[in-house]
Coordinates of C-alpha atoms in Angstrom, one line a residue:
M1 CA -41.8 -13.9 -22.1
S2 CA -43.5 -12.1 -19.2
A3 CA -46.5 -10.7 -18.2
P4 CA -46.9 -7.0 -17.8
L5 CA -47.3 -5.1 -15.3
E6 CA -51.0 -5.0 -15.3
K7 CA -52.2 -8.6 -15.8
L8 CA -49.8 -9.2 -12.5
L9 CA -51.7 -6.6 -10.8
R10 CA -55.1 -7.9 -11.3
D11 CA -53.8 -11.4 -10.5
A12 CA -52.3 -10.3 -7.2
R13 CA -48.8 -11.5 -8.3
I14 CA -47.4 -9.9 -5.5
D15 CA -44.1 -11.6 -4.9
L16 CA -43.3 -11.6 -8.8
V17 CA -44.4 -7.4 -8.8
L18 CA -41.6 -7.0 -5.8
S19 CA -39.3 -9.2 -8.1
R20 CA -39.2 -6.8 -10.6
I21 CA -38.9 -3.6 -8.8
E22 CA -36.0 -4.7 -6.6
K23 CA -34.6 -5.6 -9.6
D24 CA -35.5 -2.6 -11.8
E25 CA -36.7 0.7 -9.8
S26 CA -38.4 1.8 -12.6
V27 CA -41.2 -0.2 -11.9
L28 CA -42.0 1.6 -9.2
K29 CA -43.4 4.5 -11.3
E30 CA -45.5 1.9 -13.3
V31 CA -47.4 0.7 -10.3
I32 CA -48.0 4.2 -8.9
K33 CA -49.8 4.9 -11.9
Y34 CA -52.0 1.9 -11.6
I35 CA -53.5 3.6 -8.5
D36 CA -55.6 5.4 -10.3
S37 CA -56.7 2.5 -12.3
N38 CA -60.5 1.6 -12.7
I39 CA -60.1 -1.6 -11.8
R40 CA -60.6 -2.6 -8.3
S41 CA -58.2 -5.5 -8.3
I42 CA -55.5 -3.8 -10.3
K43 CA -56.0 -0.4 -7.3
F44 CA -56.4 -2.1 -4.3
N45 CA -53.2 -4.9 -5.5
S46 CA -50.6 -1.3 -6.9
I47 CA -51.9 -0.2 -2.8
H48 CA -50.6 -3.2 -0.9
V49 CA -47.0 -3.0 -3.6
L50 CA -46.4 0.2 -2.1
G51 CA -47.1 -0.8 1.3
E52 CA -44.6 -3.5 0.7
V53 CA -41.9 -1.7 -0.3
G54 CA -41.2 0.7 2.4
K55 CA -39.8 4.4 2.6
K56 CA -38.9 3.4 -1.5
S57 CA -43.1 4.6 -2.0
V58 CA -42.0 8.3 -1.1
N59 CA -43.2 9.7 -4.4
A60 CA -46.8 7.5 -3.9
I61 CA -47.3 9.5 -1.0
S62 CA -50.0 11.9 -1.4
K63 CA -52.0 9.3 -4.0
I64 CA -52.0 6.9 -1.2
V65 CA -53.4 9.6 1.0
S66 CA -57.1 10.4 -1.7
C67 CA -57.0 6.3 -1.0
L68 CA -58.4 7.5 2.1
E69 CA -62.0 8.2 1.2
D70 CA -61.6 6.2 -1.6
E71 CA -65.9 4.7 -1.7
D72 CA -64.6 0.9 -1.8
W73 CA -63.8 0.5 2.2
S74 CA -61.4 -1.9 1.7
V75 CA -59.4 0.3 -0.5
C76 CA -59.2 2.4 2.0
R77 CA -58.3 -0.3 5.0
E78 CA -54.9 -1.1 2.4
A79 CA -54.5 2.8 2.1
A80 CA -54.2 3.0 6.1
R81 CA -52.7 -0.4 5.9
S82 CA -49.5 0.8 3.5
L83 CA -48.8 4.4 4.9
G84 CA -48.2 2.8 8.1
K85 CA -46.2 0.2 6.4
I86 CA -43.9 3.6 4.8
G87 CA -44.2 5.2 8.5
N88 CA -42.7 8.9 9.3
I89 CA -42.5 9.7 6.2
A90 CA -46.1 9.9 5.6
K91 CA -46.5 12.5 7.9
E92 CA -49.0 13.8 5.9
A93 CA -51.6 11.5 6.1
V94 CA -52.0 12.4 9.9
S95 CA -55.1 14.3 9.8
Y96 CA -57.0 12.3 7.0
L97 CA -56.2 9.0 9.1
S98 CA -57.1 10.4 12.9
S99 CA -61.2 11.5 11.3
L100 CA -60.9 7.5 9.8
L101 CA -60.2 6.7 14.0
E102 CA -64.3 7.5 13.8
N103 CA -65.3 5.0 10.4
E104 CA -68.4 2.2 11.0
E105 CA -65.8 0.3 9.7
E106 CA -63.9 -1.9 13.0
S107 CA -61.0 -3.1 10.0
I108 CA -60.3 0.3 8.6
R109 CA -60.7 2.2 12.3
K110 CA -57.9 -0.3 13.6
E111 CA -55.6 0.2 10.8
A112 CA -55.8 4.4 10.9
A113 CA -54.7 3.6 14.6
I114 CA -51.9 1.1 13.6
A115 CA -50.7 3.6 11.4
L116 CA -50.9 6.0 13.4
G117 CA -48.6 4.7 15.9
K118 CA -46.1 4.1 12.8
I119 CA -45.8 7.3 11.0
G120 CA -45.9 9.1 14.6
N121 CA -45.9 12.9 14.1
P122 CA -48.6 13.6 16.0
T123 CA -50.7 16.4 16.1
L124 CA -53.1 17.5 18.9
E125 CA -56.2 16.4 17.3
S126 CA -54.3 13.2 16.3
I127 CA -53.8 12.4 20.0
S128 CA -57.2 13.6 21.2
R129 CA -58.6 11.4 18.9
L130 CA -57.0 8.6 19.8
I131 CA -57.8 9.4 23.0
K132 CA -61.5 8.8 22.0
A133 CA -60.7 6.0 20.5
L134 CA -59.8 4.3 23.8
D135 CA -63.3 4.1 24.5
D136 CA -64.0 2.3 21.4
E137 CA -67.1 -0.6 21.1
S138 CA -64.6 -2.6 19.3
E139 CA -61.5 -4.9 22.0
I140 CA -59.6 -4.7 19.1
V141 CA -59.2 -1.2 17.9
R142 CA -59.1 -0.1 21.7
T143 CA -55.8 -2.6 21.7
E144 CA -54.3 -0.8 18.6
V145 CA -54.7 2.4 20.0
A146 CA -53.2 1.6 23.2
I147 CA -50.2 0.6 21.3
A148 CA -50.4 3.3 19.0
L149 CA -50.0 5.7 22.0
G150 CA -47.3 3.9 23.0
E151 CA -45.2 3.6 19.8
I152 CA -45.9 7.3 19.9
G153 CA -44.4 7.5 22.8
S154 CA -43.3 11.0 25.2
D155 CA -45.5 13.4 22.9
A156 CA -48.7 11.9 23.7
Y157 CA -47.9 11.9 27.8
E158 CA -51.5 13.5 27.5
A159 CA -53.0 10.1 27.0
I160 CA -51.7 9.0 30.2
P161 CA -54.6 9.4 33.0
F162 CA -56.5 8.0 29.8
L163 CA -54.2 4.9 29.8
M164 CA -54.9 4.2 33.8
K165 CA -58.2 4.2 33.7
S166 CA -57.7 1.9 30.7
L167 CA -55.8 -0.6 33.0
K168 CA -59.7 -2.0 34.4
D169 CA -61.0 -2.2 30.6
L170 CA -62.4 -5.4 30.4
S171 CA -60.5 -6.9 28.2
W172 CA -56.9 -8.3 29.6
I173 CA -55.5 -7.7 25.6
V174 CA -56.6 -4.2 26.2
R175 CA -55.4 -3.3 30.0
T176 CA -52.2 -5.2 28.7
A177 CA -51.2 -2.9 25.8
S178 CA -52.2 0.4 27.9
A179 CA -49.7 -0.9 31.1
Q180 CA -47.0 -1.2 28.4
S181 CA -47.8 2.3 27.0
I182 CA -47.8 3.6 29.9
S183 CA -43.8 2.9 30.1
L184 CA -43.3 3.7 26.8
I185 CA -44.5 7.3 27.4
G186 CA -42.5 7.9 30.0
K187 CA -43.5 11.6 30.5
E188 CA -45.3 12.1 33.2
S189 CA -45.7 8.4 33.8
T190 CA -45.1 9.5 37.5
K191 CA -48.9 9.6 37.2
A192 CA -49.8 6.6 36.8
I193 CA -47.6 4.8 39.7
P194 CA -50.5 4.0 41.8
S195 CA -53.0 2.7 39.0
L196 CA -50.1 0.7 38.0
I197 CA -49.5 -0.9 41.8
S198 CA -53.2 -1.9 41.5
A199 CA -53.3 -3.4 38.2
L200 CA -50.6 -5.9 40.5
E201 CA -53.9 -7.6 41.5
D202 CA -55.8 -7.9 38.1
P203 CA -56.9 -11.8 37.4
D204 CA -54.8 -12.1 34.1
W205 CA -51.0 -13.2 34.6
R206 CA -50.0 -11.8 30.9
V207 CA -51.5 -8.2 32.8
R208 CA -49.4 -8.4 36.0
Y209 CA -46.5 -8.7 33.7
R210 CA -46.5 -5.7 31.9
V211 CA -48.0 -3.7 34.4
A212 CA -44.2 -4.9 36.2
N213 CA -41.9 -4.4 33.0
A214 CA -43.8 -0.8 33.8
L215 CA -42.9 -0.1 36.9
K216 CA -39.4 -1.3 36.3
E217 CA -39.2 1.4 33.4
I218 CA -40.5 4.3 35.4
G219 CA -37.5 2.8 38.0
D220 CA -36.4 4.4 41.2
A221 CA -40.0 6.8 41.9
S222 CA -41.6 3.5 42.0
V223 CA -40.3 2.1 44.4
P224 CA -41.8 4.0 47.6
G225 CA -45.6 2.6 46.0
I226 CA -44.1 -0.9 45.8
L227 CA -43.2 -1.2 49.0
E228 CA -46.4 -0.2 49.8
V229 CA -48.1 -3.0 49.5
L230 CA -45.3 -5.6 50.3
D231 CA -47.5 -6.6 52.6
H232 CA -50.2 -6.7 51.3
S233 CA -53.4 -8.8 51.9
N234 CA -53.2 -10.5 48.0
K235 CA -49.9 -12.7 48.1
I236 CA -50.1 -11.9 44.3
V237 CA -49.8 -8.6 45.0
R238 CA -46.9 -9.2 47.1
K239 CA -45.3 -12.1 44.6
E240 CA -46.0 -9.3 41.5
A241 CA -44.4 -6.6 43.2
I242 CA -41.4 -8.1 44.8
D243 CA -41.2 -9.0 40.9
A244 CA -41.0 -5.9 40.4
L245 CA -38.4 -4.7 42.7
G246 CA -35.7 -7.3 41.9
E247 CA -36.0 -6.4 38.2
M248 CA -34.5 -2.9 39.4
K249 CA -30.9 -1.7 41.0
I250 CA -31.7 -2.1 44.8
T251 CA -28.4 -0.6 46.8
D252 CA -30.7 0.8 49.7
P253 CA -29.7 -1.9 53.5
K254 CA -33.2 -0.2 54.2
I255 CA -35.2 -1.7 51.1
I256 CA -32.9 -4.3 51.2
H257 CA -34.7 -5.1 54.4
A258 CA -37.5 -4.8 53.5
I259 CA -38.1 -7.5 50.3
S260 CA -36.1 -9.5 52.8
K261 CA -38.8 -9.4 55.7
L262 CA -40.6 -11.9 52.6
L263 CA -38.8 -14.3 53.6
T264 CA -40.9 -16.2 55.8
D265 CA -43.8 -14.8 54.0
K266 CA -47.0 -17.3 54.5
T267 CA -47.0 -18.2 51.2
E268 CA -43.9 -20.9 49.5
M269 CA -44.1 -18.9 45.3
V270 CA -44.1 -15.4 47.8
R271 CA -41.0 -17.3 49.8
G272 CA -39.7 -17.8 46.8
K273 CA -39.5 -14.7 44.6
T274 CA -38.5 -13.1 47.3
A275 CA -34.6 -15.2 47.1
D276 CA -34.5 -14.7 43.6
T277 CA -34.9 -11.6 44.1
L278 CA -32.1 -11.1 46.5
R279 CA -29.9 -13.1 43.9
N280 CA -30.1 -10.8 41.3
I281 CA -29.6 -7.8 43.9
G282 CA -26.3 -9.9 44.8
K283 CA -23.4 -8.9 47.0
A284 CA -25.6 -6.4 49.0
A285 CA -28.0 -8.9 50.2
V286 CA -26.1 -11.9 51.5
P287 CA -26.6 -11.0 54.9
N288 CA -30.4 -11.2 54.9
L289 CA -30.1 -14.5 52.4
L290 CA -28.0 -15.8 55.3
R291 CA -30.2 -14.8 58.3
G292 CA -33.5 -15.8 56.7
L293 CA -31.3 -18.9 56.1
E294 CA -31.5 -19.0 60.6
E295 CA -35.3 -19.2 60.9
A296 CA -36.1 -21.0 57.6
N297 CA -37.4 -24.5 57.4
N298 CA -35.3 -26.7 55.3
K299 CA -37.3 -26.6 52.0
M300 CA -36.6 -23.3 51.9
K301 CA -32.8 -23.3 53.4
V302 CA -32.9 -25.2 49.5
I303 CA -33.8 -21.8 47.9
I304 CA -32.2 -19.6 49.7
I305 CA -28.5 -22.1 49.3
S306 CA -29.6 -21.3 46.0
A307 CA -29.9 -18.2 45.6
L308 CA -26.4 -17.7 47.7
S309 CA -25.4 -19.7 44.7
G310 CA -26.5 -18.0 41.8
I311 CA -24.7 -14.2 43.1
G312 CA -21.2 -16.4 42.9
S313 CA -17.7 -15.1 43.9
D314 CA -19.1 -11.9 45.6
A315 CA -21.0 -13.9 48.7
I316 CA -17.9 -15.3 49.2
D317 CA -18.9 -14.5 52.9
A318 CA -21.9 -17.1 53.2
I319 CA -18.5 -20.1 53.5
P320 CA -18.7 -20.0 56.4
T321 CA -22.4 -21.0 57.0
L322 CA -22.1 -23.5 54.0
I323 CA -19.9 -25.5 55.3
S324 CA -21.4 -25.4 59.2
I325 CA -24.4 -27.0 57.4
L326 CA -22.6 -29.4 55.1
E327 CA -20.9 -30.5 58.3
F328 CA -23.5 -30.9 60.1
I329 CA -24.1 -34.3 61.6
E330 CA -27.6 -34.9 63.4
E331 CA -27.2 -38.3 66.1
I332 CA -29.6 -41.0 65.9
N333 CA -29.7 -43.1 69.3
S334 CA -31.4 -46.1 69.3
D335 CA -35.3 -44.7 71.2
E336 CA -35.3 -42.9 67.6
I337 CA -35.5 -45.7 65.7
E338 CA -37.5 -47.5 68.0
I339 CA -40.4 -44.9 67.8
K340 CA -40.1 -45.3 63.8
K341 CA -39.9 -49.0 63.9
N342 CA -43.4 -48.6 66.3
L343 CA -45.1 -45.1 63.6
L344 CA -44.1 -48.0 61.0
Y345 CA -46.3 -51.1 61.9
S346 CA -49.2 -49.3 64.1
K347 CA -52.7 -49.5 62.5
S348 CA -53.3 -45.9 63.3
I349 CA -53.7 -43.7 59.6
L350 CA -52.4 -40.9 62.3
P351 CA -49.3 -42.3 63.4
R352 CA -48.1 -43.1 59.8
I353 CA -48.5 -40.1 58.4
K354 CA -46.2 -38.9 61.5
L355 CA -43.7 -41.1 59.9
M356 CA -44.0 -39.8 56.6
F357 CA -43.5 -36.0 57.1
S358 CA -40.7 -37.4 59.4
T359 CA -38.8 -38.7 56.5
L360 CA -40.2 -36.5 54.1
N361 CA -38.1 -33.6 56.6
E362 CA -35.0 -36.5 57.1
Y363 CA -35.1 -36.0 53.2
F364 CA -35.2 -32.3 52.8
S365 CA -31.7 -32.2 55.4
A366 CA -29.8 -34.3 52.5
R367 CA -31.3 -31.4 50.0
V368 CA -29.8 -28.4 52.3
K369 CA -26.5 -30.6 52.7
S370 CA -25.6 -31.3 48.7
E371 CA -27.4 -27.8 48.2
A372 CA -24.2 -26.4 50.6
A373 CA -22.3 -28.6 48.9
R374 CA -23.4 -27.7 45.3
A375 CA -23.6 -23.5 46.3
L376 CA -19.3 -24.4 47.6
G377 CA -18.8 -25.4 44.1
S378 CA -19.8 -21.6 42.9
I379 CA -18.5 -19.9 45.8
G380 CA -15.5 -21.3 47.2
K381 CA -12.8 -21.2 44.5
D382 CA -10.6 -19.7 46.6
S383 CA -11.6 -21.1 50.0
E384 CA -9.2 -24.0 51.4
N385 CA -11.7 -24.6 54.1
A386 CA -14.2 -24.2 51.3
I387 CA -12.6 -27.9 50.1
S388 CA -11.6 -29.4 53.0
A389 CA -15.2 -29.7 53.5
L390 CA -16.5 -31.1 50.0
E391 CA -13.7 -33.7 50.5
Y392 CA -14.9 -34.9 53.8
A393 CA -18.1 -35.0 52.6
L394 CA -17.7 -37.5 49.7
I395 CA -17.8 -39.8 52.8
N396 CA -21.2 -38.6 53.7
P397 CA -23.5 -41.2 54.2
K398 CA -26.4 -40.2 51.4
F399 CA -25.3 -40.0 48.3
I400 CA -26.6 -37.9 46.9
I401 CA -24.1 -34.7 48.6
R402 CA -21.7 -37.3 48.1
R403 CA -22.9 -36.5 44.9
E404 CA -22.5 -33.1 44.6
A405 CA -19.8 -32.6 46.6
A406 CA -17.6 -34.4 43.9
L407 CA -18.9 -32.4 41.3
S408 CA -18.5 -29.2 43.3
L409 CA -14.8 -29.6 43.4
G410 CA -14.5 -30.4 39.5
K411 CA -16.2 -26.6 39.6
L412 CA -13.2 -25.0 41.5
G413 CA -10.7 -26.6 38.9
S414 CA -7.3 -26.8 39.8
S415 CA -7.6 -25.1 43.2
A416 CA -9.0 -28.6 44.3
V417 CA -5.6 -30.1 43.7
V418 CA -5.6 -31.3 47.4
A419 CA -8.9 -33.0 47.0
L420 CA -7.4 -35.8 45.3
P421 CA -7.2 -38.5 47.3
S422 CA -11.0 -38.5 48.2
L423 CA -12.0 -37.8 44.5
I424 CA -10.0 -41.5 43.3
E425 CA -11.2 -43.2 46.4
A426 CA -14.9 -41.9 45.4
L427 CA -14.3 -43.4 41.9
E428 CA -15.4 -46.4 44.1
D429 CA -18.1 -45.7 45.6
R430 CA -21.2 -48.0 45.5
N431 CA -23.4 -45.1 43.6
P432 CA -22.6 -44.5 40.0
D433 CA -24.0 -40.9 40.3
V434 CA -21.1 -40.1 43.0
R435 CA -18.4 -42.6 40.9
W436 CA -19.8 -40.3 37.4
R437 CA -19.0 -36.8 39.4
A438 CA -16.1 -37.8 40.6
S439 CA -14.8 -39.2 37.1
E440 CA -15.4 -35.6 35.8
A441 CA -13.7 -34.3 38.7
L442 CA -10.2 -35.3 38.3
G443 CA -10.7 -34.6 33.8
I444 CA -11.5 -31.0 35.0
I445 CA -8.5 -30.7 38.0
G446 CA -6.6 -31.2 34.9
V447 CA -3.6 -33.3 37.1
S448 CA -2.5 -36.2 35.6
T449 CA -0.8 -39.2 38.0
E450 CA -0.5 -42.7 38.5
N451 CA -3.2 -43.2 40.9
V452 CA -5.7 -41.0 39.2
I453 CA -5.3 -42.3 35.3
S454 CA -5.4 -46.0 36.9
G455 CA -8.9 -45.1 39.0
L456 CA -10.4 -44.2 35.9
S457 CA -8.9 -46.9 33.7
S458 CA -11.1 -49.4 36.0
L459 CA -13.8 -47.6 35.2
V460 CA -13.9 -47.8 31.2
H461 CA -16.0 -51.2 31.5
D462 CA -18.3 -49.7 34.4
K463 CA -21.3 -51.3 34.4
C464 CA -23.5 -48.1 34.2
D465 CA -22.8 -46.3 30.7
Y466 CA -22.4 -42.5 32.4
V467 CA -19.9 -43.5 34.4
C468 CA -17.8 -45.2 31.5
E469 CA -18.1 -42.6 29.4
A470 CA -17.0 -39.9 31.9
A471 CA -14.3 -41.7 32.5
I472 CA -13.0 -42.3 29.0
T473 CA -13.3 -38.5 28.6
A474 CA -11.3 -37.7 31.8
L475 CA -8.8 -39.7 30.2
D476 CA -8.8 -38.7 26.8
D477 CA -8.8 -34.4 29.3
L478 CA -6.1 -35.6 30.8
A479 CA -3.9 -37.2 27.9
E480 CA -4.4 -34.0 25.4
N481 CA -3.1 -32.1 28.7

């Protein structure tokens, strides 16, 4: 035998009450009646249940509103919370909830702010009280008030100047909520651009993230202001400004040129973010990235080439440059080798440091070429010159270049069929990574010749497991084709 509804409410068996309502909505009328109960737990849980039901509780709104004046603060708070869950149909509660923003109990002020944001339907009084509550002594109340103003949207445009002030709040949570709400309000949010740009210097990354998002939401109107801080003395501001521009659909060559100047910024993270932003811009930024390659050190070249690769087929104009990088041969004479030996065996620490940097430079030089090979796999599908350059790179002395060349030929698929003989030779490479990628490439290209089958079969028992697996997979793919 099922328990009486009154007992379930008294015992806070909310799940069972909700289950009954789901099966029989007439139970909802009984729950509404229990709001008048003199037993605190029954009254409290009735209000709670009605909030969980949401808009179905439309007939209970007036009774719940009356509970906002209950002497028990917890009942008052629960009424505010439930009205927020019921949503915009509870507009008659707006005036009462607004007055609760000055209640002595912090949790009531908090729930009143949340409810006002969810209900919407603002009045001049409710907006005025929310603006005043931005100065509440409680951090959590100020945060929820800022969020509520954003949820109300354009009708809260009068709050923009006060939210701008809140961008300097001592709490990063409040600053973050304020930045987000400025962008959500939209109307007249352009007035907040100077304050938002100043907030790019905020010490908390979460605030900067929301500020950058707000500037992105505002759009074109924020671009002139952002451009002005691209040469800011603070590297964080420069980085965040570039990041904000990266999410916009920039097509103006002058703006792209201004952004590309930061490819030579003195700070690595700014240079990297600039390359990433130019990648997001796409085809229009390719000439700027190519110019950036000319002045970049090897480490930065890797980043720029990666950005070109990310642009994909729209970066077709970069193919000649990438080929020249891949085919460039650095001459090392016997005198240079002798110098390095002397550095290595020197008793002084300084010559050894010089050797270390020389070795690092050689490493990054190989990285540049391998990145160029990888990029050609993303860009050079219809380029015979790109395929020839990758085929030639299969005999490069550096294994990482040979590996990336094999990988890229595989990416190019059937258009790289002319490279089959070179890939078959690469199956005998001394480095397992090269044999692995060459096997994969042959499987992807999908041309089954006697030499291809023979070469892949010879790797089925390779000493490296992943090479064996790649060869077997390639043979299976060729058999299916």
